[in-house]
Amino acid sequence: MAQTDVLLTKQPAPQTVPACELPPKLYDVARNTGAYTSSGLATAGFRTAKYLVDEWFQNCYAHYHQAFADRDHSERQRHESQQLAAETEALAQRTQEDSTRKVGERLQELHCWKSELQHEVDQLVAETDLLLAQKQRLERSLDATAVPFSIATDNLQCRERRQHPDLVRDYVEMELLKEAELIRNIQELLKRTIMQAVNQIRLNREQKEMCETDWSDKVEAYNIDETCARYHNQSTEVQFHPHSTKLEESASTPETWAKFTQENLCRAERERLASVNLRGLIDCILRDVAEDLRLQCDAVNLAYGRRCEELEDARLKLEQHLHKTLREITDQEHNVAALKQAIKDKEMPLKVAQTRLYQRSHRPNVELCRDNAQFRLVSEVEELNMSLTALREKLLEAEQSLRNLEDTRMSLEKDIAVKTNSLFIDRQKCMTHRTRYPTILQLVGYQ
């Protein structure tokens, strides 16, 4: 045993030790020198070197130490294995009991959530049916607005056939455009409300489906957990599933699991309350739509009456101006004729003066003198040219004035015809068509 203690306290010697690391030995011959050393043999040309005696002993001691260490480790391993087996058996029993209890608690939670989900689904179904009835009212009201919009657009199209200059954006057209815009806005409002109702119905159904899906998942999970709660060590259905302990990345936690169902219930309740509010809003919209349309219809009819009175007054004044313009055209024609005669009367004096100047330009030598007669002839020609220029300018102005009067006459005659056409369109076409405007009962969708 003393030797064993020594072996335990020493470090195991390596199997081979380099020559430079061996402890010093007392020999007569220097280490690794001489004819009988391994170093000497190596230097003598041998392929391999031989071990020293100390190296051999160290190798043996290393084997002894390794064998003792392996036996001691094995004994400790056996003792630890027996202790571990007993501990794991107790731990497995405790964990199984705890798991069974946890599964039972889970079953109770699932049952509570299932009941709440079922109750919310029933309420959503009842509310969705009520909203469907309101949606049908909106669709009937939207169909009723087609007649007013057709009347307004037909009036606008008829008034587009007015001729210039009566093709104006007057207050009748403004009221018609306002009416058409009002009807379009009402139709858009009704369409948006219908789409909102459809969307709300879809959301109700989606929340109902989500609650049903959650309810179905909980029923399936309840059945699975109920089956798991019945498993025990003597069950024949159990088997190994090595990868079952690996958690999926998408697996939920107890907090997220409970939060998911709570959010489903909250969203379902929120959509149900939104559906109730939407039904109340639909009632208000239908009531306001009928009132706004009738008020705008009365405003358009009043504008038509005012516009027809203005057209009658304008046509009467245009006829008076046309009569005066015809008289002025006659007077201007006489003025143009007089100006033409005056221009013709100035042509002969101009010919005489220019002929005199031409003949005097042929005077010989010093006789070609710029005398008083020459200066007077030149000034006479200039005066005649200035007179002709003034007369021609005045003639052009008179002719332009005459053309303007003719254009005015044509414009007045055309404008009178335009006014007559506008009166026919407004009175005979538009106002007659507006007598078929729907009643309030039709606009609110009761008829």
Coordinates of C-alpha atoms in Angstrom, one line a residue:
M1 CA 0.0 0.0 0.0
A2 CA 2.9 2.3 0.6
Q3 CA 4.0 1.8 -2.9
T4 CA 0.4 2.5 -4.1
D5 CA 0.4 5.8 -2.2
V6 CA 3.6 6.7 -3.8
L7 CA 2.1 5.9 -7.2
L8 CA -1.0 8.0 -6.5
T9 CA 1.0 11.1 -5.5
K10 CA 3.3 11.0 -8.6
Q11 CA 2.4 12.1 -12.0
P12 CA 2.4 9.3 -14.6
A13 CA 5.6 9.2 -16.5
P14 CA 5.4 9.5 -20.3
Q15 CA 6.0 6.5 -22.4
T16 CA 8.9 8.1 -24.2
V17 CA 11.1 10.9 -22.8
P18 CA 13.3 13.0 -25.0
A19 CA 17.0 12.6 -24.1
C20 CA 17.4 16.3 -23.3
E21 CA 14.7 16.1 -20.5
L22 CA 15.9 13.0 -18.6
P23 CA 17.1 13.6 -15.0
P24 CA 20.8 13.6 -14.5
K25 CA 22.4 10.2 -13.6
L26 CA 25.8 9.4 -12.0
Y27 CA 27.8 7.4 -14.5
D28 CA 31.4 7.3 -15.3
V29 CA 30.7 8.1 -18.9
A30 CA 29.2 11.4 -19.9
R31 CA 25.4 11.2 -20.8
N32 CA 24.7 10.2 -24.3
T33 CA 28.3 9.9 -25.1
G34 CA 30.6 7.0 -25.7
A35 CA 30.6 4.0 -27.9
Y36 CA 27.7 2.1 -26.1
T37 CA 25.2 4.8 -25.8
S38 CA 22.1 5.2 -27.9
S39 CA 23.3 8.5 -29.0
G40 CA 26.5 7.0 -30.0
L41 CA 24.7 4.3 -31.9
A42 CA 22.6 6.8 -33.6
T43 CA 25.6 8.7 -34.7
A44 CA 27.1 5.4 -35.7
G45 CA 24.5 5.2 -38.4
F46 CA 21.6 3.1 -36.9
R47 CA 18.1 3.8 -38.2
T48 CA 16.4 3.9 -34.7
A49 CA 17.5 4.7 -31.1
K50 CA 17.1 2.3 -28.1
Y51 CA 15.4 3.3 -24.8
L52 CA 17.4 3.8 -21.6
V53 CA 16.7 1.7 -18.5
D54 CA 15.2 4.6 -16.6
E55 CA 12.8 5.1 -19.5
W56 CA 11.8 1.4 -19.3
F57 CA 11.0 1.7 -15.5
Q58 CA 9.0 4.9 -16.1
N59 CA 7.0 3.2 -18.7
C60 CA 6.1 0.3 -16.3
Y61 CA 5.1 2.8 -13.6
A62 CA 2.8 4.6 -16.0
H63 CA 1.0 1.3 -16.8
Y64 CA 0.5 0.5 -13.1
H65 CA -0.9 4.0 -12.4
Q66 CA -3.3 3.8 -15.4
A67 CA -4.7 0.4 -14.3
F68 CA -5.3 1.6 -10.7
A69 CA -7.0 4.8 -11.9
D70 CA -9.3 2.9 -14.3
R71 CA -10.4 0.5 -11.6
D72 CA -11.1 3.4 -9.1
H73 CA -13.1 5.3 -11.8
S74 CA -15.1 2.3 -12.6
E75 CA -16.1 1.7 -8.9
R76 CA -17.2 5.3 -8.6
Q77 CA -19.1 5.0 -11.8
R78 CA -21.0 2.0 -10.6
H79 CA -22.0 3.7 -7.3
E80 CA -23.1 6.8 -9.1
S81 CA -25.1 4.8 -11.6
Q82 CA -27.1 3.0 -8.9
Q83 CA -27.7 6.3 -7.1
L84 CA -28.8 8.0 -10.4
A85 CA -31.2 5.2 -11.2
A86 CA -33.0 5.5 -7.9
E87 CA -33.2 9.3 -8.2
T88 CA -34.5 9.2 -11.7
E89 CA -37.1 6.6 -10.8
A90 CA -38.4 8.9 -8.1
L91 CA -38.1 12.0 -10.3
A92 CA -40.0 10.3 -13.1
Q93 CA -42.9 9.3 -10.8
R94 CA -43.1 12.9 -9.4
T95 CA -43.0 14.5 -12.8
Q96 CA -45.6 12.2 -14.2
E97 CA -48.0 13.0 -11.3
D98 CA -47.4 16.7 -11.7
S99 CA -47.9 16.5 -15.5
T100 CA -51.2 14.6 -14.9
R101 CA -52.4 17.3 -12.5
K102 CA -51.3 20.1 -14.9
V103 CA -53.2 18.4 -17.8
G104 CA -56.3 18.3 -15.5
E105 CA -56.0 22.0 -14.8
R106 CA -55.7 22.6 -18.5
L107 CA -58.9 20.7 -19.2
Q108 CA -60.8 23.0 -16.8
E109 CA -59.4 26.1 -18.5
L110 CA -60.4 24.8 -21.9
H111 CA -63.9 24.1 -20.8
C112 CA -64.4 27.7 -19.5
W113 CA -63.1 29.2 -22.7
K114 CA -65.2 26.9 -24.9
S115 CA -68.4 28.1 -23.1
E116 CA -67.5 31.8 -23.5
L117 CA -66.7 31.3 -27.2
Q118 CA -70.0 29.5 -27.9
H119 CA -72.0 32.3 -26.2
E120 CA -70.2 35.0 -28.3
V121 CA -70.8 33.0 -31.5
D122 CA -74.6 32.9 -30.8
Q123 CA -74.7 36.7 -30.3
L124 CA -72.8 37.4 -33.5
V125 CA -75.2 35.3 -35.5
A126 CA -78.3 37.2 -34.2
E127 CA -76.6 40.6 -34.8
T128 CA -75.6 39.7 -38.3
D129 CA -79.2 38.8 -39.2
L130 CA -80.4 42.3 -38.0
L131 CA -77.7 44.0 -40.0
L132 CA -78.7 42.1 -43.1
A133 CA -82.2 43.5 -42.9
Q134 CA -80.8 47.1 -42.7
K135 CA -78.6 46.4 -45.7
Q136 CA -81.7 45.5 -47.7
R137 CA -83.3 48.9 -46.8
L138 CA -80.2 50.7 -48.0
E139 CA -80.3 48.9 -51.3
R140 CA -84.0 49.8 -51.9
S141 CA -83.2 53.4 -51.1
L142 CA -80.3 53.4 -53.5
D143 CA -82.6 52.1 -56.3
A144 CA -85.1 54.9 -55.5
T145 CA -82.4 57.6 -56.1
A146 CA -82.0 56.5 -59.7
V147 CA -85.1 58.6 -60.9
P148 CA -84.0 61.9 -59.4
F149 CA -80.5 61.4 -60.8
S150 CA -82.0 60.6 -64.2
I151 CA -84.1 63.8 -64.1
A152 CA -81.2 66.0 -63.1
T153 CA -78.8 64.5 -65.7
D154 CA -81.5 64.8 -68.4
N155 CA -82.1 68.4 -67.5
L156 CA -78.4 69.1 -67.8
Q157 CA -78.2 67.3 -71.1
C158 CA -81.2 69.2 -72.5
R159 CA -79.7 72.5 -71.4
E160 CA -76.5 71.6 -73.1
R161 CA -78.4 72.0 -76.3
R162 CA -78.8 75.7 -75.6
Q163 CA -76.9 77.8 -78.1
H164 CA -74.3 80.4 -77.6
P165 CA -74.5 82.8 -75.7
D166 CA -77.2 81.2 -73.6
L167 CA -75.0 78.2 -72.9
V168 CA -74.0 79.7 -69.6
R169 CA -73.5 78.4 -66.1
D170 CA -76.5 80.2 -64.6
Y171 CA -78.0 79.6 -61.2
V172 CA -80.4 77.0 -62.7
E173 CA -77.4 75.0 -63.9
M174 CA -75.7 75.6 -60.6
E175 CA -78.7 74.2 -58.8
L176 CA -79.0 71.3 -61.2
L177 CA -75.3 70.5 -60.7
K178 CA -75.8 70.9 -57.0
E179 CA -78.7 68.5 -57.2
A180 CA -76.8 66.0 -59.4
E181 CA -73.8 66.3 -57.1
L182 CA -76.1 65.9 -54.1
I183 CA -77.7 62.8 -55.6
R184 CA -74.2 61.4 -56.5
N185 CA -73.0 62.1 -53.0
I186 CA -76.1 60.4 -51.6
Q187 CA -75.6 57.5 -53.9
E188 CA -72.0 57.3 -52.9
L189 CA -73.0 57.6 -49.3
L190 CA -75.5 54.8 -49.6
K191 CA -73.0 52.7 -51.5
R192 CA -70.4 53.3 -48.9
T193 CA -72.9 52.6 -46.2
I194 CA -73.9 49.4 -48.0
M195 CA -70.2 48.5 -48.4
Q196 CA -69.7 49.4 -44.7
A197 CA -72.6 47.1 -43.9
V198 CA -71.3 44.4 -46.1
N199 CA -67.8 44.8 -44.6
Q200 CA -69.3 44.8 -41.1
I201 CA -71.3 41.6 -42.0
R202 CA -68.0 40.2 -43.3
L203 CA -66.2 41.2 -40.1
N204 CA -69.0 39.7 -38.0
R205 CA -68.8 36.5 -39.9
E206 CA -65.0 36.5 -39.8
Q207 CA -65.0 37.0 -36.0
K208 CA -67.7 34.3 -35.8
E209 CA -65.5 32.0 -37.9
M210 CA -62.4 32.9 -35.8
C211 CA -64.4 32.2 -32.6
E212 CA -65.7 28.9 -34.1
T213 CA -62.2 28.0 -35.2
D214 CA -60.8 28.8 -31.7
W215 CA -63.8 26.9 -30.2
S216 CA -63.0 23.9 -32.6
D217 CA -59.3 24.0 -31.7
K218 CA -60.1 24.0 -28.1
V219 CA -62.5 21.1 -28.5
E220 CA -59.8 19.2 -30.3
A221 CA -57.2 20.2 -27.7
Y222 CA -59.7 19.2 -24.9
N223 CA -60.1 15.7 -26.5
I224 CA -56.3 15.3 -26.9
D225 CA -55.6 16.5 -23.3
E226 CA -58.4 14.3 -22.0
T227 CA -56.8 11.3 -23.8
C228 CA -53.4 12.3 -22.4
A229 CA -54.8 12.5 -18.9
R230 CA -55.8 8.9 -19.1
Y231 CA -52.3 7.6 -20.1
H232 CA -50.3 5.7 -17.4
N233 CA -47.2 3.4 -17.4
Q234 CA -49.3 0.4 -18.1
S235 CA -51.1 1.9 -21.1
T236 CA -50.6 0.0 -24.3
E237 CA -51.0 2.9 -26.7
V238 CA -47.8 4.7 -25.6
Q239 CA -44.6 4.5 -27.6
F240 CA -41.4 6.3 -28.1
H241 CA -41.4 9.7 -29.9
P242 CA -37.8 10.9 -29.7
H243 CA -38.5 14.3 -31.3
S244 CA -41.7 15.1 -29.4
T245 CA -39.8 17.2 -26.8
K246 CA -38.6 19.7 -29.5
L247 CA -40.7 22.8 -29.2
E248 CA -41.9 24.4 -32.5
E249 CA -41.0 28.0 -33.1
S250 CA -44.6 28.8 -33.5
A251 CA -45.6 27.2 -30.2
S252 CA -47.5 29.6 -27.9
T253 CA -46.9 30.3 -24.2
P254 CA -49.7 30.1 -21.6
E255 CA -49.9 33.9 -21.6
T256 CA -50.1 34.2 -25.4
W257 CA -52.6 31.3 -25.5
A258 CA -55.0 33.0 -23.0
K259 CA -54.4 36.3 -24.7
F260 CA -55.3 34.9 -28.1
T261 CA -58.7 33.8 -26.9
Q262 CA -59.3 37.0 -25.0
E263 CA -58.4 39.0 -28.1
N264 CA -60.8 36.9 -30.1
L265 CA -63.6 37.5 -27.6
C266 CA -62.8 41.2 -27.4
R267 CA -62.7 41.6 -31.2
A268 CA -66.0 39.7 -31.5
E269 CA -67.7 42.0 -28.9
R270 CA -66.2 45.1 -30.5
E271 CA -67.5 44.1 -34.0
R272 CA -70.9 43.2 -32.5
L273 CA -71.1 46.7 -30.9
A274 CA -70.0 48.3 -34.1
S275 CA -72.8 46.5 -35.9
V276 CA -75.3 47.8 -33.4
N277 CA -74.0 51.4 -34.0
L278 CA -74.1 51.0 -37.7
R279 CA -77.7 50.0 -37.7
G280 CA -78.6 53.2 -35.8
L281 CA -76.5 55.2 -38.3
I282 CA -78.4 53.6 -41.3
D283 CA -81.7 54.8 -39.9
C284 CA -80.4 58.4 -39.6
I285 CA -78.9 58.4 -43.1
L286 CA -82.1 57.2 -44.8
R287 CA -84.2 59.9 -43.0
D288 CA -81.7 62.7 -43.9
V289 CA -81.4 61.6 -47.6
A290 CA -85.2 62.0 -48.3
E291 CA -85.3 65.4 -46.7
D292 CA -82.2 66.8 -48.5
L293 CA -83.5 65.6 -51.9
R294 CA -86.9 67.2 -51.6
L295 CA -85.4 70.5 -50.4
Q296 CA -83.0 70.6 -53.4
C297 CA -85.8 69.7 -55.8
D298 CA -87.8 72.8 -54.6
A299 CA -84.7 75.0 -55.0
V300 CA -84.2 73.8 -58.6
N301 CA -87.9 74.5 -59.5
L302 CA -87.7 78.0 -58.1
A303 CA -84.5 78.7 -60.1
Y304 CA -86.2 77.6 -63.3
G305 CA -89.1 80.0 -62.7
R306 CA -86.7 82.9 -62.2
R307 CA -84.6 82.0 -65.2
C308 CA -87.6 81.8 -67.6
E309 CA -88.7 85.3 -66.5
E310 CA -85.2 86.7 -67.2
L311 CA -85.2 85.0 -70.7
E312 CA -88.5 86.6 -71.6
D313 CA -87.3 90.0 -70.6
A314 CA -84.0 89.6 -72.4
R315 CA -85.7 88.5 -75.6
L316 CA -88.0 91.6 -75.6
K317 CA -85.0 94.0 -75.1
L318 CA -83.1 92.3 -77.9
E319 CA -86.0 92.8 -80.3
Q320 CA -86.0 96.5 -79.5
H321 CA -82.3 96.8 -80.1
L322 CA -82.6 94.9 -83.4
H323 CA -85.2 97.5 -84.7
K324 CA -82.8 100.4 -83.8
T325 CA -79.9 98.6 -85.4
L326 CA -81.7 98.2 -88.7
R327 CA -82.4 101.9 -88.9
E328 CA -78.7 102.7 -88.2
I329 CA -77.6 100.3 -90.9
T330 CA -79.6 102.2 -93.5
D331 CA -78.1 105.6 -92.4
Q332 CA -74.6 104.1 -92.5
E333 CA -75.0 102.8 -96.0
H334 CA -75.9 106.3 -97.2
N335 CA -72.8 107.6 -95.5
V336 CA -70.5 105.1 -97.3
A337 CA -72.0 106.0 -100.6
A338 CA -71.3 109.8 -100.0
L339 CA -67.7 109.1 -99.0
K340 CA -67.1 107.1 -102.2
Q341 CA -68.5 110.0 -104.3
A342 CA -66.2 112.5 -102.5
I343 CA -63.1 110.4 -103.2
K344 CA -64.1 110.1 -106.8
D345 CA -64.5 113.9 -107.0
K346 CA -60.9 114.4 -105.8
E347 CA -59.3 112.2 -108.5
M348 CA -59.6 114.8 -111.4
P349 CA -58.0 117.7 -109.6
L350 CA -55.1 115.4 -108.6
K351 CA -54.6 114.3 -112.2
V352 CA -54.5 117.9 -113.3
A353 CA -51.9 118.9 -110.7
Q354 CA -49.7 115.9 -111.4
T355 CA -49.9 116.4 -115.2
R356 CA -48.8 120.0 -114.8
L357 CA -45.8 119.0 -112.7
Y358 CA -44.9 116.3 -115.2
Q359 CA -45.0 118.8 -118.2
R360 CA -43.0 121.4 -116.3
S361 CA -40.2 118.9 -115.6
H362 CA -39.4 118.9 -119.3
R363 CA -38.4 122.6 -119.4
P364 CA -34.9 123.1 -121.0
N365 CA -31.7 124.2 -119.2
V366 CA -32.0 127.1 -116.9
E367 CA -35.7 127.3 -117.5
L368 CA -36.1 124.3 -115.2
C369 CA -36.6 126.6 -112.3
R370 CA -38.2 126.1 -108.9
D371 CA -40.4 129.0 -109.1
N372 CA -43.6 129.9 -107.1
A373 CA -45.8 128.0 -109.6
Q374 CA -43.7 124.9 -109.1
F375 CA -44.0 125.1 -105.3
R376 CA -47.7 125.7 -105.5
L377 CA -48.3 122.7 -107.7
V378 CA -46.3 120.5 -105.3
S379 CA -48.3 121.7 -102.3
E380 CA -51.5 121.2 -104.3
V381 CA -50.6 117.6 -104.9
E382 CA -49.8 117.1 -101.3
E383 CA -53.0 118.7 -100.2
L384 CA -55.1 116.5 -102.6
N385 CA -53.2 113.4 -101.4
M386 CA -53.9 114.3 -97.8
S387 CA -57.6 114.8 -98.5
L388 CA -57.8 111.5 -100.3
T389 CA -56.0 109.7 -97.5
A390 CA -58.4 111.2 -94.9
L391 CA -61.5 110.3 -97.1
R392 CA -60.2 106.8 -97.6
E393 CA -59.6 106.3 -93.9
K394 CA -63.0 107.6 -93.1
L395 CA -64.5 105.3 -95.8
L396 CA -62.7 102.4 -94.2
E397 CA -64.1 103.4 -90.8
A398 CA -67.6 103.8 -92.2
E399 CA -67.4 100.4 -94.0
Q400 CA -66.1 98.8 -90.8
S401 CA -68.9 100.4 -88.9
L402 CA -71.4 99.1 -91.4
R403 CA -70.0 95.6 -91.2
N404 CA -70.1 95.9 -87.4
L405 CA -73.8 96.9 -87.6
E406 CA -74.5 94.0 -89.9
D407 CA -72.7 91.6 -87.5
T408 CA -74.7 93.1 -84.6
R409 CA -77.9 92.7 -86.6
M410 CA -77.1 89.0 -87.2
S411 CA -76.0 88.6 -83.7
L412 CA -79.2 90.1 -82.4
E413 CA -81.3 87.9 -84.6
K414 CA -79.4 84.9 -83.6
D415 CA -79.6 85.8 -79.9
I416 CA -83.4 86.2 -80.2
A417 CA -83.6 82.8 -81.7
V418 CA -81.3 81.5 -79.0
K419 CA -83.5 83.0 -76.3
T420 CA -86.6 81.4 -77.9
N421 CA -84.8 78.0 -78.0
S422 CA -83.7 78.4 -74.3
L423 CA -87.2 79.2 -73.2
F424 CA -88.5 76.1 -75.0
I425 CA -85.9 73.9 -73.4
D426 CA -86.4 75.2 -69.9
R427 CA -90.2 75.3 -70.0
Q428 CA -91.3 72.6 -72.3
K429 CA -88.5 70.1 -71.7
C430 CA -87.0 70.4 -68.3
M431 CA -89.8 71.6 -66.1
T432 CA -92.3 69.2 -67.6
H433 CA -89.8 66.3 -66.9
R434 CA -89.4 67.4 -63.3
T435 CA -93.1 66.7 -62.5
R436 CA -92.2 63.0 -62.2
Y437 CA -89.9 63.6 -59.2
P438 CA -90.4 60.8 -56.7
T439 CA -92.1 61.4 -53.3
I440 CA -90.5 61.2 -49.9
L441 CA -92.0 57.8 -49.2
Q442 CA -90.3 56.5 -52.4
L443 CA -87.0 58.1 -51.4
V444 CA -86.9 56.5 -48.0
G445 CA -87.6 53.1 -49.6
Y446 CA -91.0 52.4 -48.2
Q447 CA -92.5 52.2 -51.7

